Amino acid sequence: MERCDEEELHSARIKAALAAMPSDDDISEMGARFKAVSEPSRLKILLALSVGELCVDHIVEAVGGNQSAVSHQLKTLKDNKIVKSRRDGKKILYSVSDGHVMAMIELAREHLNCDE
């Protein structure tokens, strides 16, 4: 009897895991966003943008580096739908387009000193 219960529980867990599994396309997109955020210079850009809209010049001042490199990283973040831009006169202002990404970053930051 015990063996049967274990098999039923195992089968139920497999079914639950399969039901909770996103599509392969969704998993690929999730992985791409994690990859985009995990690169240190892009992470710095996102942390700078957490205070609000900034133009490229201000982002460069906040994170270091040069304008070309920051622009390249912003394109990657924009391609992954993590940041958005809008024109304001001659300047282009960038901001975070996905608050969930910032929530994940904040959670990761909180766990830096976690002893669990």
mmCIF file with all atom_site columns, N, CA and C in Angstrom, residues 69-108:
data_model
loop_
_atom_site.group_PDB
_atom_site.id
_atom_site.type_symbol
_atom_site.label_atom_id
_atom_site.label_alt_id
_atom_site.label_comp_id
_atom_site.label_asym_id
_atom_site.label_entity_id
_atom_site.label_seq_id
_atom_site.pdbx_PDB_ins_code
_atom_site.Cartn_x
_atom_site.Cartn_y
_atom_site.Cartn_z
_atom_site.occupancy
_atom_site.B_iso_or_equiv
_atom_site.pdbx_formal_charge
_atom_site.auth_seq_id
_atom_site.auth_comp_id
_atom_site.auth_asym_id
_atom_site.auth_atom_id
_atom_site.pdbx_PDB_model_num
ATOM 1   N N  . ALA A 1 69  ? 29.974 52.677 -25.293 1.00 0.00 ? 69  ALA A N  1
ATOM 2   C CA . ALA A 1 69  ? 29.720 51.423 -24.565 1.00 0.00 ? 69  ALA A CA 1
ATOM 3   C C  . ALA A 1 69  ? 28.361 51.454 -23.875 1.00 0.00 ? 69  ALA A C  1
ATOM 4   N N  . VAL A 1 70  ? 28.028 52.583 -23.258 1.00 0.00 ? 70  VAL A N  1
ATOM 5   C CA . VAL A 1 70  ? 26.735 52.702 -22.579 1.00 0.00 ? 70  VAL A CA 1
ATOM 6   C C  . VAL A 1 70  ? 25.605 52.600 -23.595 1.00 0.00 ? 70  VAL A C  1
ATOM 7   N N  . SER A 1 71  ? 25.746 53.251 -24.733 1.00 0.00 ? 71  SER A N  1
ATOM 8   C CA . SER A 1 71  ? 24.722 53.171 -25.775 1.00 0.00 ? 71  SER A CA 1
ATOM 9   C C  . SER A 1 71  ? 24.524 51.739 -26.248 1.00 0.00 ? 71  SER A C  1
ATOM 10  N N  . HIS A 1 72  ? 25.620 51.006 -26.384 1.00 0.00 ? 72  HIS A N  1
ATOM 11  C CA . HIS A 1 72  ? 25.540 49.601 -26.800 1.00 0.00 ? 72  HIS A CA 1
ATOM 12  C C  . HIS A 1 72  ? 24.775 48.777 -25.762 1.00 0.00 ? 72  HIS A C  1
ATOM 13  N N  . GLN A 1 73  ? 25.083 49.005 -24.489 1.00 0.00 ? 73  GLN A N  1
ATOM 14  C CA . GLN A 1 73  ? 24.402 48.253 -23.423 1.00 0.00 ? 73  GLN A CA 1
ATOM 15  C C  . GLN A 1 73  ? 22.928 48.644 -23.341 1.00 0.00 ? 73  GLN A C  1
ATOM 16  N N  . LEU A 1 74  ? 22.623 49.914 -23.556 1.00 0.00 ? 74  LEU A N  1
ATOM 17  C CA . LEU A 1 74  ? 21.228 50.359 -23.554 1.00 0.00 ? 74  LEU A CA 1
ATOM 18  C C  . LEU A 1 74  ? 20.449 49.685 -24.678 1.00 0.00 ? 74  LEU A C  1
ATOM 19  N N  . LYS A 1 75  ? 21.082 49.510 -25.841 1.00 0.00 ? 75  LYS A N  1
ATOM 20  C CA . LYS A 1 75  ? 20.413 48.833 -26.952 1.00 0.00 ? 75  LYS A CA 1
ATOM 21  C C  . LYS A 1 75  ? 20.066 47.402 -26.568 1.00 0.00 ? 75  LYS A C  1
ATOM 22  N N  . THR A 1 76  ? 20.981 46.717 -25.917 1.00 0.00 ? 76  THR A N  1
ATOM 23  C CA . THR A 1 76  ? 20.715 45.344 -25.474 1.00 0.00 ? 76  THR A CA 1
ATOM 24  C C  . THR A 1 76  ? 19.550 45.316 -24.496 1.00 0.00 ? 76  THR A C  1
ATOM 25  N N  . LEU A 1 77  ? 19.552 46.246 -23.538 1.00 0.00 ? 77  LEU A N  1
ATOM 26  C CA . LEU A 1 77  ? 18.462 46.302 -22.565 1.00 0.00 ? 77  LEU A CA 1
ATOM 27  C C  . LEU A 1 77  ? 17.136 46.637 -23.246 1.00 0.00 ? 77  LEU A C  1
ATOM 28  N N  . LYS A 1 78  ? 17.193 47.511 -24.226 1.00 0.00 ? 78  LYS A N  1
ATOM 29  C CA . LYS A 1 78  ? 15.979 47.892 -24.957 1.00 0.00 ? 78  LYS A CA 1
ATOM 30  C C  . LYS A 1 78  ? 15.481 46.724 -25.804 1.00 0.00 ? 78  LYS A C  1
ATOM 31  N N  . ASP A 1 79  ? 16.385 46.016 -26.468 1.00 0.00 ? 79  ASP A N  1
ATOM 32  C CA . ASP A 1 79  ? 16.012 44.855 -27.275 1.00 0.00 ? 79  ASP A CA 1
ATOM 33  C C  . ASP A 1 79  ? 15.341 43.774 -26.438 1.00 0.00 ? 79  ASP A C  1
ATOM 34  N N  . ASN A 1 80  ? 15.711 43.705 -25.161 1.00 0.00 ? 80  ASN A N  1
ATOM 35  C CA . ASN A 1 80  ? 15.133 42.719 -24.250 1.00 0.00 ? 80  ASN A CA 1
ATOM 36  C C  . ASN A 1 80  ? 13.939 43.269 -23.470 1.00 0.00 ? 80  ASN A C  1
ATOM 37  N N  . LYS A 1 81  ? 13.452 44.435 -23.897 1.00 0.00 ? 81  LYS A N  1
ATOM 38  C CA . LYS A 1 81  ? 12.250 45.052 -23.319 1.00 0.00 ? 81  LYS A CA 1
ATOM 39  C C  . LYS A 1 81  ? 12.390 45.370 -21.832 1.00 0.00 ? 81  LYS A C  1
ATOM 40  N N  . ILE A 1 82  ? 13.617 45.684 -21.417 1.00 0.00 ? 82  ILE A N  1
ATOM 41  C CA . ILE A 1 82  ? 13.883 46.008 -20.021 1.00 0.00 ? 82  ILE A CA 1
ATOM 42  C C  . ILE A 1 82  ? 13.918 47.508 -19.820 1.00 0.00 ? 82  ILE A C  1
ATOM 43  N N  . VAL A 1 83  ? 14.385 48.244 -20.822 1.00 0.00 ? 83  VAL A N  1
ATOM 44  C CA . VAL A 1 83  ? 14.344 49.707 -20.781 1.00 0.00 ? 83  VAL A CA 1
ATOM 45  C C  . VAL A 1 83  ? 13.586 50.220 -22.003 1.00 0.00 ? 83  VAL A C  1
ATOM 46  N N  . LYS A 1 84  ? 13.119 51.447 -21.876 1.00 0.00 ? 84  LYS A N  1
ATOM 47  C CA . LYS A 1 84  ? 12.446 52.118 -22.989 1.00 0.00 ? 84  LYS A CA 1
ATOM 48  C C  . LYS A 1 84  ? 13.054 53.499 -23.129 1.00 0.00 ? 84  LYS A C  1
ATOM 49  N N  . SER A 1 85  ? 12.784 54.132 -24.252 1.00 0.00 ? 85  SER A N  1
ATOM 50  C CA . SER A 1 85  ? 13.323 55.474 -24.475 1.00 0.00 ? 85  SER A CA 1
ATOM 51  C C  . SER A 1 85  ? 12.228 56.373 -25.021 1.00 0.00 ? 85  SER A C  1
ATOM 52  N N  . ARG A 1 86  ? 12.451 57.661 -24.847 1.00 0.00 ? 86  ARG A N  1
ATOM 53  C CA . ARG A 1 86  ? 11.566 58.660 -25.442 1.00 0.00 ? 86  ARG A CA 1
ATOM 54  C C  . ARG A 1 86  ? 12.407 59.890 -25.764 1.00 0.00 ? 86  ARG A C  1
ATOM 55  N N  . ARG A 1 87  ? 12.009 60.574 -26.803 1.00 0.00 ? 87  ARG A N  1
ATOM 56  C CA . ARG A 1 87  ? 12.727 61.774 -27.228 1.00 0.00 ? 87  ARG A CA 1
ATOM 57  C C  . ARG A 1 87  ? 12.188 62.974 -26.467 1.00 0.00 ? 87  ARG A C  1
ATOM 58  N N  . ASP A 1 88  ? 13.112 63.819 -26.000 1.00 0.00 ? 88  ASP A N  1
ATOM 59  C CA . ASP A 1 88  ? 12.771 65.080 -25.354 1.00 0.00 ? 88  ASP A CA 1
ATOM 60  C C  . ASP A 1 88  ? 13.660 66.144 -25.989 1.00 0.00 ? 88  ASP A C  1
ATOM 61  N N  . GLY A 1 89  ? 13.151 66.790 -27.045 1.00 0.00 ? 89  GLY A N  1
ATOM 62  C CA . GLY A 1 89  ? 13.973 67.737 -27.798 1.00 0.00 ? 89  GLY A CA 1
ATOM 63  C C  . GLY A 1 89  ? 15.084 66.986 -28.513 1.00 0.00 ? 89  GLY A C  1
ATOM 64  N N  . LYS A 1 90  ? 16.325 67.381 -28.240 1.00 0.00 ? 90  LYS A N  1
ATOM 65  C CA . LYS A 1 90  ? 17.468 66.729 -28.869 1.00 0.00 ? 90  LYS A CA 1
ATOM 66  C C  . LYS A 1 90  ? 17.941 65.497 -28.107 1.00 0.00 ? 90  LYS A C  1
ATOM 67  N N  . LYS A 1 91  ? 17.481 65.350 -26.870 1.00 0.00 ? 91  LYS A N  1
ATOM 68  C CA . LYS A 1 91  ? 17.946 64.233 -26.031 1.00 0.00 ? 91  LYS A CA 1
ATOM 69  C C  . LYS A 1 91  ? 16.991 63.059 -26.087 1.00 0.00 ? 91  LYS A C  1
ATOM 70  N N  . ILE A 1 92  ? 17.557 61.887 -25.872 1.00 0.00 ? 92  ILE A N  1
ATOM 71  C CA . ILE A 1 92  ? 16.756 60.679 -25.703 1.00 0.00 ? 92  ILE A CA 1
ATOM 72  C C  . ILE A 1 92  ? 16.884 60.285 -24.235 1.00 0.00 ? 92  ILE A C  1
ATOM 73  N N  . LEU A 1 93  ? 15.744 60.152 -23.586 1.00 0.00 ? 93  LEU A N  1
ATOM 74  C CA . LEU A 1 93  ? 15.714 59.771 -22.173 1.00 0.00 ? 93  LEU A CA 1
ATOM 75  C C  . LEU A 1 93  ? 15.367 58.293 -22.056 1.00 0.00 ? 93  LEU A C  1
ATOM 76  N N  . TYR A 1 94  ? 16.074 57.613 -21.177 1.00 0.00 ? 94  TYR A N  1
ATOM 77  C CA . TYR A 1 94  ? 15.874 56.186 -20.955 1.00 0.00 ? 94  TYR A CA 1
ATOM 78  C C  . TYR A 1 94  ? 15.267 55.970 -19.579 1.00 0.00 ? 94  TYR A C  1
ATOM 79  N N  . SER A 1 95  ? 14.437 54.943 -19.484 1.00 0.00 ? 95  SER A N  1
ATOM 80  C CA . SER A 1 95  ? 13.847 54.564 -18.202 1.00 0.00 ? 95  SER A CA 1
ATOM 81  C C  . SER A 1 95  ? 13.597 53.063 -18.204 1.00 0.00 ? 95  SER A C  1
ATOM 82  N N  . VAL A 1 96  ? 13.385 52.539 -17.019 1.00 0.00 ? 96  VAL A N  1
ATOM 83  C CA . VAL A 1 96  ? 13.087 51.116 -16.877 1.00 0.00 ? 96  VAL A CA 1
ATOM 84  C C  . VAL A 1 96  ? 11.658 50.884 -17.356 1.00 0.00 ? 96  VAL A C  1
ATOM 85  N N  . SER A 1 97  ? 11.477 49.911 -18.221 1.00 0.00 ? 97  SER A N  1
ATOM 86  C CA . SER A 1 97  ? 10.139 49.627 -18.742 1.00 0.00 ? 97  SER A CA 1
ATOM 87  C C  . SER A 1 97  ? 9.470  48.461 -18.027 1.00 0.00 ? 97  SER A C  1
ATOM 88  N N  . ASP A 1 98  ? 10.248 47.725 -17.250 1.00 0.00 ? 98  ASP A N  1
ATOM 89  C CA . ASP A 1 98  ? 9.709  46.549 -16.581 1.00 0.00 ? 98  ASP A CA 1
ATOM 90  C C  . ASP A 1 98  ? 10.045 46.610 -15.096 1.00 0.00 ? 98  ASP A C  1
ATOM 91  N N  . GLY A 1 99  ? 9.073  47.045 -14.314 1.00 0.00 ? 99  GLY A N  1
ATOM 92  C CA . GLY A 1 99  ? 9.278  47.155 -12.869 1.00 0.00 ? 99  GLY A CA 1
ATOM 93  C C  . GLY A 1 99  ? 9.569  45.826 -12.202 1.00 0.00 ? 99  GLY A C  1
ATOM 94  N N  . HIS A 1 100 ? 9.132  44.732 -12.826 1.00 0.00 ? 100 HIS A N  1
ATOM 95  C CA . HIS A 1 100 ? 9.409  43.413 -12.259 1.00 0.00 ? 100 HIS A CA 1
ATOM 96  C C  . HIS A 1 100 ? 10.907 43.133 -12.241 1.00 0.00 ? 100 HIS A C  1
ATOM 97  N N  . VAL A 1 101 ? 11.601 43.587 -13.268 1.00 0.00 ? 101 VAL A N  1
ATOM 98  C CA . VAL A 1 101 ? 13.051 43.393 -13.318 1.00 0.00 ? 101 VAL A CA 1
ATOM 99  C C  . VAL A 1 101 ? 13.711 44.128 -12.156 1.00 0.00 ? 101 VAL A C  1
ATOM 100 N N  . MET A 1 102 ? 13.252 45.353 -11.894 1.00 0.00 ? 102 MET A N  1
ATOM 101 C CA . MET A 1 102 ? 13.831 46.101 -10.771 1.00 0.00 ? 102 MET A CA 1
ATOM 102 C C  . MET A 1 102 ? 13.504 45.430 -9.437  1.00 0.00 ? 102 MET A C  1
ATOM 103 N N  . ALA A 1 103 ? 12.328 44.833 -9.334  1.00 0.00 ? 103 ALA A N  1
ATOM 104 C CA . ALA A 1 103 ? 11.967 44.105 -8.112  1.00 0.00 ? 103 ALA A CA 1
ATOM 105 C C  . ALA A 1 103 ? 12.907 42.918 -7.914  1.00 0.00 ? 103 ALA A C  1
ATOM 106 N N  . MET A 1 104 ? 13.256 42.219 -9.006  1.00 0.00 ? 104 MET A N  1
ATOM 107 C CA . MET A 1 104 ? 14.200 41.098 -8.897  1.00 0.00 ? 104 MET A CA 1
ATOM 108 C C  . MET A 1 104 ? 15.587 41.589 -8.488  1.00 0.00 ? 104 MET A C  1
ATOM 109 N N  . ILE A 1 105 ? 15.990 42.723 -9.046  1.00 0.00 ? 105 ILE A N  1
ATOM 110 C CA . ILE A 1 105 ? 17.293 43.274 -8.701  1.00 0.00 ? 105 ILE A CA 1
ATOM 111 C C  . ILE A 1 105 ? 17.326 43.664 -7.227  1.00 0.00 ? 105 ILE A C  1
ATOM 112 N N  . GLU A 1 106 ? 16.274 44.293 -6.752  1.00 0.00 ? 106 GLU A N  1
ATOM 113 C CA . GLU A 1 106 ? 16.206 44.668 -5.337  1.00 0.00 ? 106 GLU A CA 1
ATOM 114 C C  . GLU A 1 106 ? 16.227 43.439 -4.443  1.00 0.00 ? 106 GLU A C  1
ATOM 115 N N  . LEU A 1 107 ? 15.516 42.397 -4.835  1.00 0.00 ? 107 LEU A N  1
ATOM 116 C CA . LEU A 1 107 ? 15.509 41.160 -4.063  1.00 0.00 ? 107 LEU A CA 1
ATOM 117 C C  . LEU A 1 107 ? 16.911 40.552 -4.024  1.00 0.00 ? 107 LEU A C  1
ATOM 118 N N  . ALA A 1 108 ? 17.599 40.561 -5.155  1.00 0.00 ? 108 ALA A N  1
ATOM 119 C CA . ALA A 1 108 ? 18.974 40.049 -5.196  1.00 0.00 ? 108 ALA A CA 1
ATOM 120 C C  . ALA A 1 108 ? 19.879 40.881 -4.295  1.00 0.00 ? 108 ALA A C  1
#
